[in-house]
Tab-separated table of C-alpha atoms in Angstrom:
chain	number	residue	atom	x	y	z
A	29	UNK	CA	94.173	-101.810	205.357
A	30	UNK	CA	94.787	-102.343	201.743
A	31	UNK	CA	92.028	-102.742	199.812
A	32	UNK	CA	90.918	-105.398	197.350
A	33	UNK	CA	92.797	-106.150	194.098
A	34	UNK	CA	92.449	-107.929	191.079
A	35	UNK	CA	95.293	-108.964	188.672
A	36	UNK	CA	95.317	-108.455	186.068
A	37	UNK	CA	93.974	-104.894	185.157
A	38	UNK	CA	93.242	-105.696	181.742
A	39	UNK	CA	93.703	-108.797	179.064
A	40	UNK	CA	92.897	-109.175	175.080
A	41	UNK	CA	92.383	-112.803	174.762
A	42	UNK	CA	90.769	-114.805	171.010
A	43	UNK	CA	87.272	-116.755	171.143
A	44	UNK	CA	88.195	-119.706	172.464
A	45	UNK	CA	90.804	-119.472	174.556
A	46	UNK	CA	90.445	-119.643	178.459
A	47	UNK	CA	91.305	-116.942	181.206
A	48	UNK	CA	91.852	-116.961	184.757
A	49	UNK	CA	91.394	-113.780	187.052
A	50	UNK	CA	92.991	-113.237	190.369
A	51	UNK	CA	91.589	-111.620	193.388
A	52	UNK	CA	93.166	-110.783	196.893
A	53	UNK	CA	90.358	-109.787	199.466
A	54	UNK	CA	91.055	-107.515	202.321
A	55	UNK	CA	93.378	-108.625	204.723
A	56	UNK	CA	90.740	-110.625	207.430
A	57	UNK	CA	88.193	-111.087	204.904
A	58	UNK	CA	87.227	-114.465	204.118
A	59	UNK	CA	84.123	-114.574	201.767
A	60	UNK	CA	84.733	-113.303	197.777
A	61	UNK	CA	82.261	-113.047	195.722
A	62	UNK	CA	82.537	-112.316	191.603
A	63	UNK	CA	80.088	-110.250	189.608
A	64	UNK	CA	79.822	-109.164	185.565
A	65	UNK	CA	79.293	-106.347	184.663
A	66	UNK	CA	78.434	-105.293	180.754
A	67	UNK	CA	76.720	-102.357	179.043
A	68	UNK	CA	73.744	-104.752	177.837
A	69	UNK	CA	73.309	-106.677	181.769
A	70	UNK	CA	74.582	-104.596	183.814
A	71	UNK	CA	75.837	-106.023	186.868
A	72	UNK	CA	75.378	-110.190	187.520
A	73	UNK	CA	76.033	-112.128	190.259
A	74	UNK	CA	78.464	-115.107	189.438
A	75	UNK	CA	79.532	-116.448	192.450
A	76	UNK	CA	80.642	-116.642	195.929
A	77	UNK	CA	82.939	-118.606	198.103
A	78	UNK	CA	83.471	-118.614	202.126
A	79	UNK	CA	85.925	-120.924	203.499
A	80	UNK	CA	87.100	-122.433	200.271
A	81	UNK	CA	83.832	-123.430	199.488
A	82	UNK	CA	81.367	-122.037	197.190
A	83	UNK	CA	78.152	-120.924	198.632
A	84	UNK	CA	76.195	-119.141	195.826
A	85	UNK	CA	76.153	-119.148	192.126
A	86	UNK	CA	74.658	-116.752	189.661
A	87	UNK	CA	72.496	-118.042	186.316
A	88	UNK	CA	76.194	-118.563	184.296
A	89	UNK	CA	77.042	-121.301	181.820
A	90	UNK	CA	79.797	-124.304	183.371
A	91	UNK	CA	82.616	-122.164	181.457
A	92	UNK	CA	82.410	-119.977	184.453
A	93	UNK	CA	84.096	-121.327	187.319
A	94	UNK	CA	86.272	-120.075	190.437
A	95	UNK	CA	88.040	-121.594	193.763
A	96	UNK	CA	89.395	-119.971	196.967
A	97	UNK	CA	92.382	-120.820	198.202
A	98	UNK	CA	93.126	-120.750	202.279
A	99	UNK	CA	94.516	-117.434	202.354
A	100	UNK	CA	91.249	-116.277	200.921
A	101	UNK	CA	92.590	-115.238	197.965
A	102	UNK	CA	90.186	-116.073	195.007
A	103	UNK	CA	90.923	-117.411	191.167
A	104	UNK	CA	87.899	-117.157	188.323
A	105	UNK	CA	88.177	-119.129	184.957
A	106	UNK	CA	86.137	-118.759	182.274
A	107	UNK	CA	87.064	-121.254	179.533
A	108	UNK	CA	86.339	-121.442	175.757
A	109	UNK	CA	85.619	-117.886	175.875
A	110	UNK	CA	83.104	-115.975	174.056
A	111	UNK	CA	82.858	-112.298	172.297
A	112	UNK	CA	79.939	-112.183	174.977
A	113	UNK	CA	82.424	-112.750	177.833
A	114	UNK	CA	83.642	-109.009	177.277
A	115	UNK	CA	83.251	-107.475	180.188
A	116	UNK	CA	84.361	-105.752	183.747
A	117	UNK	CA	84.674	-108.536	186.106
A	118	UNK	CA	84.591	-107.238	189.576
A	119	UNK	CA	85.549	-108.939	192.926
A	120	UNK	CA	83.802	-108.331	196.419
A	121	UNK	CA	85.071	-109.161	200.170
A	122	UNK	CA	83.529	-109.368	203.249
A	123	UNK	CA	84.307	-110.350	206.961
A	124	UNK	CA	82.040	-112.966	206.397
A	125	UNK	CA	79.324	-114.878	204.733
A	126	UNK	CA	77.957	-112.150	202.478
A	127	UNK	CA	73.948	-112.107	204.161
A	128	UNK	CA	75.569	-110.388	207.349
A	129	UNK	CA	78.257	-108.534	206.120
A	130	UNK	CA	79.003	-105.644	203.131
A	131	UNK	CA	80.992	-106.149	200.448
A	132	UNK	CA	83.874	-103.993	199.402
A	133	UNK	CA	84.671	-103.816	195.684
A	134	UNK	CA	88.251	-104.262	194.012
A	135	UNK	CA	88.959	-102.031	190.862
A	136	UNK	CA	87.932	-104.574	188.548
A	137	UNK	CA	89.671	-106.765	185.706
A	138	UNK	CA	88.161	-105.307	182.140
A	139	UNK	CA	88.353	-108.612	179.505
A	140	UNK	CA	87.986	-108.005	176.400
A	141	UNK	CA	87.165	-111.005	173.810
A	142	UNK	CA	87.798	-110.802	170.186
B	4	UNK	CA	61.970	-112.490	192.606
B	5	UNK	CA	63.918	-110.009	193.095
B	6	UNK	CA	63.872	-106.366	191.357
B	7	UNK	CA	65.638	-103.467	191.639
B	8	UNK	CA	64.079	-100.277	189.499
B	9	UNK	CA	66.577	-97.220	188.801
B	10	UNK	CA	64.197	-95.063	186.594
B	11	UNK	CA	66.629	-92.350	185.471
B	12	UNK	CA	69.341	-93.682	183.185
B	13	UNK	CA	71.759	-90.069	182.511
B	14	UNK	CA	70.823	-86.665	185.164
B	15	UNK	CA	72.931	-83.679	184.524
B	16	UNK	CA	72.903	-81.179	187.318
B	17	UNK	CA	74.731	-77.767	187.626
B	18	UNK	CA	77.222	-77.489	190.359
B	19	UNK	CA	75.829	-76.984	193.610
B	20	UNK	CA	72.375	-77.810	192.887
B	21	UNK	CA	70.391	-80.947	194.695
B	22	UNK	CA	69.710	-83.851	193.215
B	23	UNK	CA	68.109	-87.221	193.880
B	24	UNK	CA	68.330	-90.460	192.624
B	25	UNK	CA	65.816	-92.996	192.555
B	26	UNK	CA	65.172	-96.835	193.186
B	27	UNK	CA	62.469	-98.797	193.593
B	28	UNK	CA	63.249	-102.222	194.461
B	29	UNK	CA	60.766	-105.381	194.792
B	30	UNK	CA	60.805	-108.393	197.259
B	31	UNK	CA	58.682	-110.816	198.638
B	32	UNK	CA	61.112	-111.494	201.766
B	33	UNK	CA	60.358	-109.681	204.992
B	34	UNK	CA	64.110	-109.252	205.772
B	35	UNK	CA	66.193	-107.498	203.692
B	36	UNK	CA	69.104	-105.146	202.668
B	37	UNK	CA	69.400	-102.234	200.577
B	38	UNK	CA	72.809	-100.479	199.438
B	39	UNK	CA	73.573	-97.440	197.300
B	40	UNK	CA	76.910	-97.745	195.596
B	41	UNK	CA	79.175	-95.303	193.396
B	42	UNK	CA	81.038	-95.885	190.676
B	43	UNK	CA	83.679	-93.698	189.126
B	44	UNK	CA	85.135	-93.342	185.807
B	45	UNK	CA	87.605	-95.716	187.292
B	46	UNK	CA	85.274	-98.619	187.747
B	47	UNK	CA	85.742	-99.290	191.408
B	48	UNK	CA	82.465	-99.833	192.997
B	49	UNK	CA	82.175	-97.498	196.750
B	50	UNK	CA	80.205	-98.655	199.062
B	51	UNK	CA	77.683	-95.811	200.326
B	52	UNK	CA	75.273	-97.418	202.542
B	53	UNK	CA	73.333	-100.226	203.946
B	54	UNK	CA	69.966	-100.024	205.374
B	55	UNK	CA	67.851	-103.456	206.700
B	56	UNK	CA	64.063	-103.633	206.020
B	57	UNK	CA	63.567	-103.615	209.781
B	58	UNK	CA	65.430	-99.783	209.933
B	59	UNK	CA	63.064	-96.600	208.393
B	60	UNK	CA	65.290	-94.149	209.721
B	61	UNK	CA	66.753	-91.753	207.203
B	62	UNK	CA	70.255	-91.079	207.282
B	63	UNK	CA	72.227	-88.096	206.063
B	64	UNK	CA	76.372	-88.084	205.918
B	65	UNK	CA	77.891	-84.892	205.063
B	66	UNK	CA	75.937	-83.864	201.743
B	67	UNK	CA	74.593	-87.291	201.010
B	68	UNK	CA	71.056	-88.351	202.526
B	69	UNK	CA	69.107	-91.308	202.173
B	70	UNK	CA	65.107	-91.818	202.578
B	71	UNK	CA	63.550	-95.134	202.974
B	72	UNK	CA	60.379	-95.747	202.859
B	73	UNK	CA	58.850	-99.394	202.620
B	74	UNK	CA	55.232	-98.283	201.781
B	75	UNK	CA	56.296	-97.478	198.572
B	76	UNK	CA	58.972	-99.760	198.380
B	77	UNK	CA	61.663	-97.081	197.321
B	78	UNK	CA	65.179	-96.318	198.865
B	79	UNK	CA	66.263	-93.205	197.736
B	80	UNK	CA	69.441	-91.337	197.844
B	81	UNK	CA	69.983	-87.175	197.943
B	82	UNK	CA	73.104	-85.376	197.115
B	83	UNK	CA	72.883	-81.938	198.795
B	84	UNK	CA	75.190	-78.941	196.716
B	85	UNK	CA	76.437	-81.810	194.170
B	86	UNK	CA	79.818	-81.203	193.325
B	87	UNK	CA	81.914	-82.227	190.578
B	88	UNK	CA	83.590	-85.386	192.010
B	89	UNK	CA	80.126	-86.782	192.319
B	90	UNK	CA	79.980	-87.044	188.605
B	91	UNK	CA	79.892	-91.214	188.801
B	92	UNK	CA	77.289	-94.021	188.330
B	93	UNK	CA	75.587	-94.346	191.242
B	94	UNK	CA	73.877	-97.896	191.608
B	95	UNK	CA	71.470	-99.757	193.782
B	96	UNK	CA	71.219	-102.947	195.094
B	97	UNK	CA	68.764	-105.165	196.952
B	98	UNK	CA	70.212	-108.279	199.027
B	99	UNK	CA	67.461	-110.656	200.364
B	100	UNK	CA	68.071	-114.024	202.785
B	101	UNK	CA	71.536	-115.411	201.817
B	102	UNK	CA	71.583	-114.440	198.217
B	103	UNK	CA	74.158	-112.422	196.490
B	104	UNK	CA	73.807	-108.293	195.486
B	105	UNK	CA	70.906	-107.880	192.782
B	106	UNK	CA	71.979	-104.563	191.217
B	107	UNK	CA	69.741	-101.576	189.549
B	108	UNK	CA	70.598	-100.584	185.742
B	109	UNK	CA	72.454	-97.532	187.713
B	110	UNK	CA	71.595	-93.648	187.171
B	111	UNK	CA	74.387	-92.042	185.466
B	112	UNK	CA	75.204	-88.566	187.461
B	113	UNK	CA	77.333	-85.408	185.590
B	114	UNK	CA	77.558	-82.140	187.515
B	115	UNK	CA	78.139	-79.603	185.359
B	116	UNK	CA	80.826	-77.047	186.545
C-alpha cells in the first residue's frame, strides 16, 4: 500500500497570508490527524477527524483549521499566518478512530513564514 | 495531565555498541498506550511500537528491544550493535482514553562509524 502523503513538500509564504496543506491517508484509512512540530515545542497535537468530522483538537488559535473530505483525504488551513507558524506539519492515518488504532506518519509539509 | 519525559537530548555511540534510550512518561489513566517512534533526517515519523498499560511483556525485534515497566513508570527502548542507519531522532509518545499522541522532546541518536 502506498503510504501517506502530503502536498506540498515545502512553501515560503509572507505574515499574513493564509495556507492550506493537503493530506492523502492510506488507502482504507479513515481517521487523519495533524500535528506541529518546531524546534522550541516539539511535536503538538492539532487535530483529528474520522468520518468527516472532527473528533479532537489540540490547544491552537481559530487560524488553525482543517476538514476531511469522503475519500478521507484531509485539507489544513492556517490563515493570517504568523513567523511562529514555521514549522513541519505532519499528517497521521489510521484504520480508525485514533484510541484503537496506530498512526502512520506522512513525510511532512515544512512551512516556512517570513 | 499528561507527560512524557525523554531525559537525554543528543547520545553519540560508536558503531556496534548498545545503547538505550529513555522515557518516563506520567498519567493518571489506568488504560493507556505507549509508542516509540523514529525519525530520520528526512522527517518522516516510523512507527516502532505500541505497548498498552495492561501488557509488561518486553519485546525485542531484530536488534531493537523494549522494557516496560509501570512501577517506575518508564518505557524504554534498546538498540543492540547500533548501526549507522539508526542515526535518527527517536521519540516517545504516551496516548491515554481517546486523546491524540502526547510526544517526548525526542533523544537525538548519532552512531559514529
Amino acid at each position: 500500500k502506498a503510504g501517506v502523503t502530503q502536498t506540498p513538500r515545502y512553501l515560503i509564504k509572507t505574515r499574513g497570508q493564509q495556507v492550506t496543506l493537503s493530506c492523502s491517508p492510506i488507502s482504507g484509512h479513515r481517521s487523519v490527524s495533524w500535528y506541529q512540530q518546531t524546534p522550541g515545542q516539539g511535536l503538538q497535537f492539532l487535530f483529528e477527524y474520522f468520518s468527516e468530522t472532527q473528533r479532537n483538537k489540540g490547544n491552537f488559535p481559530g487560524r488553525f483549521s482543517g476538514r476531511q473530505f469522503s475519500n478521507s483525504r484531509s485539507e489544513m488551513n492556517v490563515s493570517t499566518l504568523e513567523l511562529g507558524d514555521s514549522a513541519l506539519y505532519l499528517c497521521a492515518s489510521s484504520e480508525g478512530q485514533v484510541s484503537s488504532y496506530e498512526q502512520y506518519f506522512g513525510p511532512g509539509t515544512r512551512l516556512t513564514v517570513t | 495531565a499528561q507527560k512524557v519525559t525523554q531525559a537525554q537530548t543528543e547520545i553519540s555511540v560508536v558503531e556496534k555498541e548498545d545503547v538505550t534510550l529513555d522515557c518516563v512518561y506520567e498519567t493518571r489513566d489506568t488504560t493507556y498506550y505507549l509508542f516509540w517512534y523514529k525519525q530520520p533526517p528526512s522527517g518522516e515519523l516510523v512507527f516502532l511500537i505500541r505497548r498498552n498499560s495492561f501488557d509488561e511483556q518486553n519485546e525485542i525485534s531484530g536488534r531493537y528491544s523494549w522494557n516496560f515497566q509501570k512501577s517506575t513508570s518508564s518505557f524504554n527502548f534498546t538498540i543492540t550493535a547500533s548501526q549507522v542507519v539508526d542515526s535518527a531522532v527517536y521519540f516517545c509518545a504516551l496516548r491515554t482514553g481517546a486523546n491524540n499522541l502526547f510526544f517526548g522532546t525526542g533523544t537525538r541518536l548519532t552512531v559514529i562509524p
